Amino acid sequence: MGTRAIYIFEDEHEEVHVYKHYDNYPQGAVDFIENAKEFAWGLPRFEADEFAAAFVAANKNRKGGEVRLVNARFKDREEMLEANHWCDYYYVISKHNSQDLWIEIWQSRYDMDSSDTAWVLIDELTHTEMKEKYRTREAV
């Protein structure tokens, strides 16, 4: 069983959604985002679709599966998240400044009183701060 997540890459023109099946706690996500930098244009250039493609290229299982673009048939983020309600996390990645990315970390929480789940923002920080806070191992 994986810790599933949606990664949302966002710029001023669009957002692109990527699904990743395994190891998506913040301790894993920090390295998946770092891995994408090797395949992406260097900051300050950041385009959501290009960074999403870099993320897939850097983190896809070489035998197939595990990481994929999420179908763009959804009218908005809320509808996409509802369709992927079984995910444990979602991350919003955007450009913070000319040298860093901005990361929002959202976690699905189950409410025993209402028997429902809700998305809770658990952290928002630069990628540099994320590496300092969550990294438990060297980059993969």
Tab-separated table of C-alpha atoms in Angstrom:
chain	number	residue	atom	x	y	z
A	1	MET	CA	0.000	0.000	0.000
A	2	GLY	CA	1.381	3.394	-0.968
A	3	THR	CA	1.174	6.841	0.502
A	4	ARG	CA	-0.507	8.476	-2.473
A	5	ALA	CA	-0.358	12.121	-3.488
A	6	ILE	CA	-1.257	14.645	-6.117
A	7	TYR	CA	1.386	17.228	-6.988
A	8	ILE	CA	-0.018	20.467	-8.374
A	9	PHE	CA	2.438	22.595	-10.333
A	10	GLU	CA	1.108	26.136	-10.565
A	11	ASP	CA	2.158	29.291	-12.375
A	12	GLU	CA	0.293	32.462	-13.367
A	13	HIS	CA	-1.178	30.746	-16.470
A	14	GLU	CA	-2.089	27.198	-15.450
A	15	GLU	CA	-1.826	24.327	-13.033
A	16	VAL	CA	-0.775	20.804	-13.959
A	17	HIS	CA	-1.595	17.759	-11.812
A	18	VAL	CA	0.634	14.712	-11.329
A	19	TYR	CA	-0.240	11.576	-9.358
A	20	LYS	CA	2.494	9.647	-7.508
A	21	HIS	CA	1.705	6.392	-5.759
A	22	TYR	CA	4.483	5.693	-3.216
A	23	ASP	CA	6.362	7.437	-0.403
A	24	ASN	CA	4.639	10.801	-0.518
A	25	TYR	CA	5.033	11.830	3.092
A	26	PRO	CA	6.843	15.202	3.200
A	27	GLN	CA	10.096	13.290	3.859
A	28	GLY	CA	9.787	11.616	0.455
A	29	ALA	CA	8.161	14.500	-1.409
A	30	VAL	CA	11.044	16.818	-0.609
A	31	ASP	CA	13.393	14.544	-2.562
A	32	PHE	CA	10.957	13.986	-5.446
A	33	ILE	CA	10.770	17.759	-5.942
A	34	GLU	CA	14.556	18.045	-5.687
A	35	ASN	CA	15.000	15.246	-8.261
A	36	ALA	CA	12.838	17.182	-10.740
A	37	LYS	CA	15.219	20.151	-10.680
A	38	GLU	CA	17.796	18.091	-12.610
A	39	PHE	CA	15.347	17.806	-15.539
A	40	ALA	CA	13.737	21.270	-15.317
A	41	TRP	CA	14.792	24.708	-16.455
A	42	GLY	CA	16.776	26.481	-13.767
A	43	LEU	CA	15.113	29.160	-11.700
A	44	PRO	CA	14.121	31.924	-12.143
A	45	ARG	CA	12.385	30.290	-15.138
A	46	PHE	CA	9.440	28.225	-13.912
A	47	GLU	CA	6.553	26.988	-16.011
A	48	ALA	CA	4.035	24.619	-14.448
A	49	ASP	CA	3.788	22.208	-17.386
A	50	GLU	CA	7.552	22.016	-17.860
A	51	PHE	CA	8.253	21.374	-14.173
A	52	ALA	CA	5.483	18.746	-14.061
A	53	ALA	CA	7.121	16.969	-17.000
A	54	ALA	CA	10.485	17.157	-15.227
A	55	PHE	CA	8.892	15.718	-12.072
A	56	VAL	CA	7.512	12.751	-14.012
A	57	ALA	CA	10.818	12.182	-15.842
A	58	ALA	CA	12.846	12.310	-12.630
A	59	ASN	CA	10.600	10.097	-10.521
A	60	LYS	CA	8.870	7.634	-12.823
A	61	ASN	CA	9.503	3.958	-12.222
A	62	ARG	CA	11.684	2.913	-15.173
A	63	LYS	CA	9.517	-0.199	-15.643
A	64	GLY	CA	6.383	1.934	-15.919
A	65	GLY	CA	3.672	3.025	-13.561
A	66	GLU	CA	3.752	4.840	-10.243
A	67	VAL	CA	3.844	8.435	-11.597
A	68	ARG	CA	1.503	9.922	-14.177
A	69	LEU	CA	-0.217	13.075	-15.309
A	70	VAL	CA	-3.752	13.319	-13.975
A	71	ASN	CA	-6.378	13.628	-16.650
A	72	ALA	CA	-7.192	17.274	-17.335
A	73	ARG	CA	-10.939	16.592	-17.638
A	74	PHE	CA	-11.674	18.306	-14.344
A	75	LYS	CA	-13.092	21.823	-14.366
A	76	ASP	CA	-11.096	22.911	-11.298
A	77	ARG	CA	-8.848	21.790	-8.452
A	78	GLU	CA	-11.746	20.975	-6.139
A	79	GLU	CA	-13.271	18.563	-8.654
A	80	MET	CA	-9.878	16.927	-9.304
A	81	LEU	CA	-9.268	16.450	-5.564
A	82	GLU	CA	-12.754	15.015	-5.073
A	83	ALA	CA	-12.096	12.493	-7.852
A	84	ASN	CA	-8.810	11.560	-6.138
A	85	HIS	CA	-10.184	11.607	-2.578
A	86	TRP	CA	-8.249	8.442	-1.700
A	87	CYS	CA	-4.934	10.318	-1.822
A	88	ASP	CA	-3.179	11.024	1.469
A	89	TYR	CA	-1.459	14.293	0.499
A	90	TYR	CA	-1.405	16.931	-2.117
A	91	TYR	CA	1.337	19.447	-2.736
A	92	VAL	CA	1.156	22.787	-4.516
A	93	ILE	CA	4.479	23.781	-6.074
A	94	SER	CA	5.016	27.266	-7.484
A	95	LYS	CA	7.822	29.772	-7.851
A	96	HIS	CA	8.612	31.689	-4.656
A	97	ASN	CA	11.344	33.947	-5.931
A	98	SER	CA	14.195	33.810	-8.429
A	99	GLN	CA	16.048	31.187	-6.393
A	100	ASP	CA	13.441	28.983	-4.734
A	101	LEU	CA	10.116	27.183	-5.005
A	102	TRP	CA	7.100	27.643	-2.730
A	103	ILE	CA	5.488	24.449	-1.380
A	104	GLU	CA	2.087	23.999	0.257
A	105	ILE	CA	1.592	20.633	1.970
A	106	TRP	CA	-2.014	19.444	2.373
A	107	GLN	CA	-2.984	16.258	4.212
A	108	SER	CA	-6.220	14.315	4.158
A	109	ARG	CA	-7.662	13.999	7.659
A	110	TYR	CA	-10.521	11.754	8.691
A	111	ASP	CA	-13.119	13.291	10.994
A	112	MET	CA	-14.587	10.567	13.198
A	113	ASP	CA	-17.538	12.744	14.195
A	114	SER	CA	-18.756	13.341	10.663
A	115	SER	CA	-17.248	10.217	9.036
A	116	ASP	CA	-15.832	12.502	6.384
A	117	THR	CA	-12.404	13.544	5.231
A	118	ALA	CA	-11.103	17.052	4.785
A	119	TRP	CA	-7.937	18.565	3.366
A	120	VAL	CA	-5.850	20.366	5.987
A	121	LEU	CA	-2.943	22.674	5.188
A	122	ILE	CA	-0.155	21.327	7.401
A	123	ASP	CA	2.770	23.408	6.147
A	124	GLU	CA	3.771	26.082	3.650
A	125	LEU	CA	7.390	26.929	3.127
A	126	THR	CA	10.140	27.329	0.571
A	127	HIS	CA	11.716	24.204	-0.856
A	128	THR	CA	14.968	25.109	0.903
A	129	GLU	CA	13.108	25.237	4.236
A	130	MET	CA	11.354	21.970	3.354
A	131	LYS	CA	14.718	20.274	2.814
A	132	GLU	CA	15.941	21.495	6.194
A	133	LYS	CA	12.757	20.457	7.998
A	134	TYR	CA	11.851	17.152	6.345
A	135	ARG	CA	14.879	15.650	4.707
A	136	THR	CA	15.958	12.510	6.523
A	137	ARG	CA	18.303	11.163	3.880
A	138	GLU	CA	20.446	12.349	1.019
A	139	ALA	CA	18.709	13.054	-2.271
A	140	VAL	CA	17.952	9.958	-4.295
